[in-house]
Short mmCIF file of C-alpha atoms in Angstrom, two decimals:
data_model
loop_
_atom_site.label_atom_id
_atom_site.label_comp_id
_atom_site.label_asym_id
_atom_site.label_seq_id
_atom_site.Cartn_x
_atom_site.Cartn_y
_atom_site.Cartn_z
CA LYS A 18 0.77 -43.10 20.62
CA LYS A 19 0.18 -39.85 22.43
CA PRO A 20 -3.05 -38.07 21.50
CA PHE A 21 -2.50 -34.87 19.58
CA THR A 22 -4.15 -31.56 20.25
CA VAL A 23 -5.88 -29.59 17.54
CA ILE A 24 -5.51 -25.85 17.99
CA THR A 25 -7.90 -23.55 16.18
CA GLN A 26 -7.66 -19.80 16.03
CA PRO A 27 -10.97 -17.95 15.79
CA SER A 28 -11.20 -14.97 13.46
CA LEU A 29 -11.29 -11.63 15.21
CA SER A 30 -13.97 -9.18 14.17
CA SER A 31 -15.53 -5.93 15.33
CA LYS A 32 -17.74 -7.97 17.70
CA VAL A 33 -14.73 -8.95 19.79
CA SER A 34 -14.32 -6.52 22.70
CA SER A 35 -11.05 -4.62 22.95
CA GLU A 36 -8.81 -4.84 25.99
CA PRO A 37 -8.52 -1.14 26.99
CA THR A 38 -4.78 -1.01 27.66
CA LEU A 39 -3.82 -2.93 24.53
CA ALA A 40 -6.30 -0.93 22.45
CA ALA A 41 -4.70 2.33 23.62
CA GLN A 42 -1.22 1.00 22.89
CA LEU A 43 -2.32 -0.06 19.41
CA VAL A 44 -3.69 3.41 18.64
CA GLU A 45 -0.44 4.95 19.87
CA TYR A 46 1.57 2.56 17.72
CA LYS A 47 -0.51 3.30 14.61
CA ALA A 48 -0.12 7.03 15.18
CA SER A 49 3.68 6.63 15.37
CA LEU A 50 3.85 4.99 11.94
CA LYS A 51 3.24 8.21 10.05
CA ASP A 52 6.49 9.93 11.05
CA LEU A 53 8.41 6.68 10.63
CA ASN A 54 7.09 6.07 7.12
CA LEU A 55 7.54 9.70 6.09
CA ALA A 56 11.19 9.47 7.11
CA CYS A 57 11.70 6.15 5.32
CA GLU A 58 10.18 7.36 2.06
CA LYS A 59 12.07 10.65 1.96
CA ASN A 60 14.11 9.56 -1.06
CA LEU A 61 11.59 7.07 -2.41
CA SER A 62 10.61 7.26 -6.07
CA CYS A 63 7.36 5.67 -7.19
CA PRO A 64 7.59 3.26 -10.15
CA THR A 65 6.92 4.90 -13.51
CA PRO A 66 4.04 3.22 -15.33
CA PRO A 67 4.49 2.09 -18.95
CA PRO A 68 3.88 4.90 -21.50
CA ASP A 69 0.67 3.30 -22.74
CA ALA A 70 -0.77 2.57 -19.29
CA ALA A 71 -3.77 4.37 -17.82
CA VAL A 72 -3.04 6.36 -14.66
CA TYR A 73 -5.21 7.62 -11.81
CA VAL A 74 -6.61 11.14 -12.16
CA GLY A 75 -8.64 11.56 -8.95
CA PRO A 76 -12.32 12.30 -8.21
CA VAL A 77 -12.11 16.01 -9.03
CA VAL A 78 -11.32 15.18 -12.65
CA CYS A 79 -14.06 12.53 -12.74
CA ALA A 80 -16.58 15.00 -11.31
CA SER A 81 -15.88 17.47 -14.11
CA CYS A 82 -18.12 15.27 -16.28
CA HIS A 83 -19.90 13.17 -13.65
CA GLN A 84 -20.94 15.66 -10.98
CA GLU A 85 -24.34 14.02 -10.39
CA GLN A 86 -22.66 10.68 -9.69
CA GLN A 87 -20.10 12.35 -7.44
CA ASP A 88 -22.80 14.12 -5.43
CA PHE A 89 -24.66 10.84 -4.93
CA TRP A 90 -21.45 9.07 -3.89
CA ASN A 91 -20.59 11.75 -1.35
CA ALA A 92 -24.06 11.46 0.19
CA ALA A 93 -24.04 7.64 0.36
CA VAL A 94 -23.15 7.51 4.05
CA ILE A 95 -25.16 5.42 6.51
CA GLU A 96 -25.22 4.90 10.27
CA ASP A 97 -24.17 1.37 11.22
CA PRO A 98 -25.84 0.16 14.47
CA GLU A 99 -23.01 -2.28 15.14
CA ARG A 100 -20.46 0.51 15.03
CA VAL A 101 -22.67 2.77 17.16
CA ALA A 102 -22.62 0.08 19.86
CA GLN A 103 -18.89 -0.45 19.41
CA TYR A 104 -18.01 3.25 19.63
CA ALA A 105 -20.36 3.81 22.59
CA LYS A 106 -17.83 1.83 24.64
CA LYS A 107 -15.22 4.43 23.78
CA PRO A 108 -16.18 7.77 25.39
CA GLY A 109 -15.30 10.70 23.18
CA HIS A 110 -15.02 8.62 20.00
CA PRO A 111 -15.05 11.04 17.01
CA ASN A 112 -17.69 9.00 15.16
CA PRO A 113 -20.43 8.32 17.78
CA LYS A 114 -23.12 7.90 15.09
CA GLY A 115 -21.18 5.04 13.55
CA GLN A 116 -21.19 6.60 10.11
CA VAL A 117 -19.74 4.46 7.33
CA GLY A 118 -19.39 5.10 3.63
CA HIS A 119 -16.81 5.08 0.90
CA ALA A 120 -16.84 8.88 0.79
CA ARG A 121 -15.61 9.07 4.39
CA ALA A 122 -13.11 6.20 4.19
CA TRP A 123 -10.16 8.50 4.80
CA GLN A 124 -11.88 10.08 7.79
CA THR A 125 -12.02 6.61 9.33
CA LEU A 126 -8.22 6.55 9.33
CA VAL A 127 -8.11 10.07 10.75
CA ASP A 128 -10.44 8.97 13.55
CA SER A 129 -8.28 5.93 14.36
CA LYS A 130 -4.99 7.84 13.92
CA ALA A 131 -3.92 5.39 11.24
CA THR A 132 -3.23 7.76 8.33
CA GLY A 133 0.40 6.67 8.31
CA ASN A 134 -0.30 2.93 8.33
CA ARG A 135 0.52 1.53 4.89
CA ASP A 136 -1.54 -1.59 5.62
CA CYS A 137 -4.65 0.59 5.95
CA ILE A 138 -4.10 3.22 3.27
CA ALA A 139 -4.79 0.96 0.27
CA CYS A 140 -8.43 0.39 1.26
CA HIS A 141 -9.07 3.97 2.36
CA SER A 142 -7.71 5.78 -0.68
CA VAL A 143 -7.53 5.39 -4.44
CA GLY A 144 -4.59 3.93 -6.36
CA PHE A 145 -2.18 3.22 -3.51
CA GLU A 146 0.68 1.02 -4.77
CA GLU A 147 -1.26 0.38 -7.98
CA GLN A 148 0.21 0.90 -11.43
CA GLY A 149 -0.38 4.54 -12.29
CA GLY A 150 -1.20 5.41 -8.69
CA PHE A 151 0.78 6.78 -5.74
CA CYS A 152 3.16 5.01 -3.37
CA LYS A 153 3.99 7.48 -0.61
CA VAL A 154 2.24 7.97 2.74
CA GLY A 155 2.87 11.68 2.37
CA ASP A 156 0.67 11.79 -0.76
CA ALA A 157 -2.18 9.78 0.77
CA PRO A 158 -4.41 12.69 1.96
CA ARG A 159 -4.67 13.93 -1.64
CA TRP A 160 -5.95 10.53 -2.75
CA GLY A 161 -7.98 9.82 0.38
CA ASN A 162 -11.42 8.13 0.26
CA VAL A 163 -12.74 5.33 -1.88
CA SER A 164 -13.84 7.02 -5.09
CA CYS A 165 -14.63 6.35 -8.76
CA GLU A 166 -11.32 4.80 -9.75
CA SER A 167 -11.19 2.54 -6.69
CA CYS A 168 -13.91 0.48 -8.37
CA HIS A 169 -13.69 1.40 -12.05
CA GLY A 170 -9.92 1.54 -12.49
CA PRO A 171 -7.53 4.35 -13.49
CA GLY A 172 -9.33 6.89 -15.64
CA SER A 173 -6.77 8.84 -17.67
CA LYS A 174 -7.54 7.08 -20.96
CA HIS A 175 -11.26 7.38 -20.33
CA VAL A 176 -10.85 11.11 -19.77
CA GLU A 177 -8.69 11.60 -22.86
CA ALA A 178 -10.92 9.59 -25.19
CA GLU A 179 -14.23 10.52 -23.52
CA SER A 180 -15.28 6.94 -24.22
CA PRO A 181 -16.72 4.24 -21.92
CA ALA A 182 -14.49 1.76 -23.74
CA PHE A 183 -11.61 2.86 -21.52
CA ILE A 184 -13.21 2.38 -18.13
CA GLN A 185 -14.37 -0.71 -16.24
CA LYS A 186 -18.11 -0.29 -15.96
CA GLU A 187 -19.03 -3.49 -14.11
CA VAL A 188 -17.36 -4.07 -10.74
CA PRO A 189 -17.04 -7.74 -9.72
CA GLU A 190 -17.60 -8.92 -6.17
CA LYS A 191 -13.96 -10.02 -6.05
CA ARG A 192 -12.87 -6.38 -6.26
CA CYS A 193 -15.03 -5.43 -3.28
CA ARG A 194 -13.74 -8.31 -1.17
CA GLU A 195 -10.17 -7.12 -1.55
CA CYS A 196 -11.06 -4.71 1.28
CA HIS A 197 -14.32 -6.04 2.71
CA HIS A 198 -12.97 -9.06 4.55
CA VAL A 199 -12.50 -10.28 8.12
CA PRO A 200 -11.54 -8.71 10.53
CA HIS A 201 -13.02 -5.57 8.99
CA ILE A 202 -16.40 -7.28 8.65
CA THR A 203 -18.12 -9.63 11.10
CA SER A 204 -17.70 -12.72 8.90
CA THR A 205 -17.10 -13.67 5.28
CA GLU A 206 -20.80 -14.44 4.93
CA SER A 207 -21.86 -11.09 6.38
CA PHE A 208 -20.80 -9.33 3.18
CA VAL A 209 -23.66 -9.96 0.76
CA TYR A 210 -22.65 -8.42 -2.56
CA ALA A 211 -26.18 -7.82 -3.91
CA GLU A 212 -27.28 -6.17 -0.66
CA LYS A 213 -24.22 -3.94 -0.45
CA LEU A 214 -24.78 -2.80 -4.04
CA LYS A 215 -28.12 -1.35 -2.97
CA LEU A 216 -26.24 1.08 -0.73
CA ILE A 217 -23.99 2.44 -3.45
CA LEU A 218 -26.31 2.49 -6.47
CA GLY A 219 -28.73 5.33 -7.04
CA LYS A 220 -29.44 8.48 -9.00
CA GLY A 221 -27.08 8.63 -11.94
CA HIS A 222 -25.07 5.73 -10.58
CA GLY A 223 -26.45 2.38 -11.66
CA GLU A 224 -30.15 3.24 -11.32
CA LYS A 225 -31.19 0.49 -13.74
CA ARG A 226 -29.31 -2.17 -11.82
CA LEU A 227 -30.67 -0.90 -8.51
CA LYS A 228 -34.23 -1.26 -9.75
CA ALA A 229 -33.48 -4.82 -10.83
CA LEU A 230 -32.08 -5.64 -7.40
CA LEU A 231 -35.15 -4.13 -5.75
CA GLY A 232 -37.48 -5.97 -8.11
CA LYS A 233 -38.87 -2.76 -9.56
CA PRO A 234 -39.79 -2.26 -13.25
#
């Protein structure tokens, strides 16, 4: 019998260096998707949710009652050393400080010229192709950034009833990993749920849980 060869394919991550020519071609390709998708969806109608279903309302509506939480969320932006090193290899990169945060998720697509890429929009906006959300690339800027309903679900019923019974208060790790996965993180193990929570909990937004995670009374 002939010996067989086992072929393994390593996962690509942000630590893998880009080949300059291919990287430039990829950016050009991503940028071209916007016009293509806008043309394709010209006569597209988004599915109508069931009459009793909750729909997405957007962060402006949420902030009308939760301004303190919204202010904290907008300020929860950090500088990632790994991204600083990565972007330093790209002279003129629009994000040289390597800033990352849910409140600038849409800006990440602007920086990479990927605002027309449907594969990217879902994790950089709220409600894309979700029941009660939006489905068109052309509407994406309005819903850009990861905000309240990205984690807590569509808020129309919560707004109407003014009751916490109609919103998902606890956010499971599974929800986070729908976007935080390889190749967008270094490895599956590099995303430590409890540690990441410390970056997004704070004044008015899960203070009690943050203290527990930090071991504070």
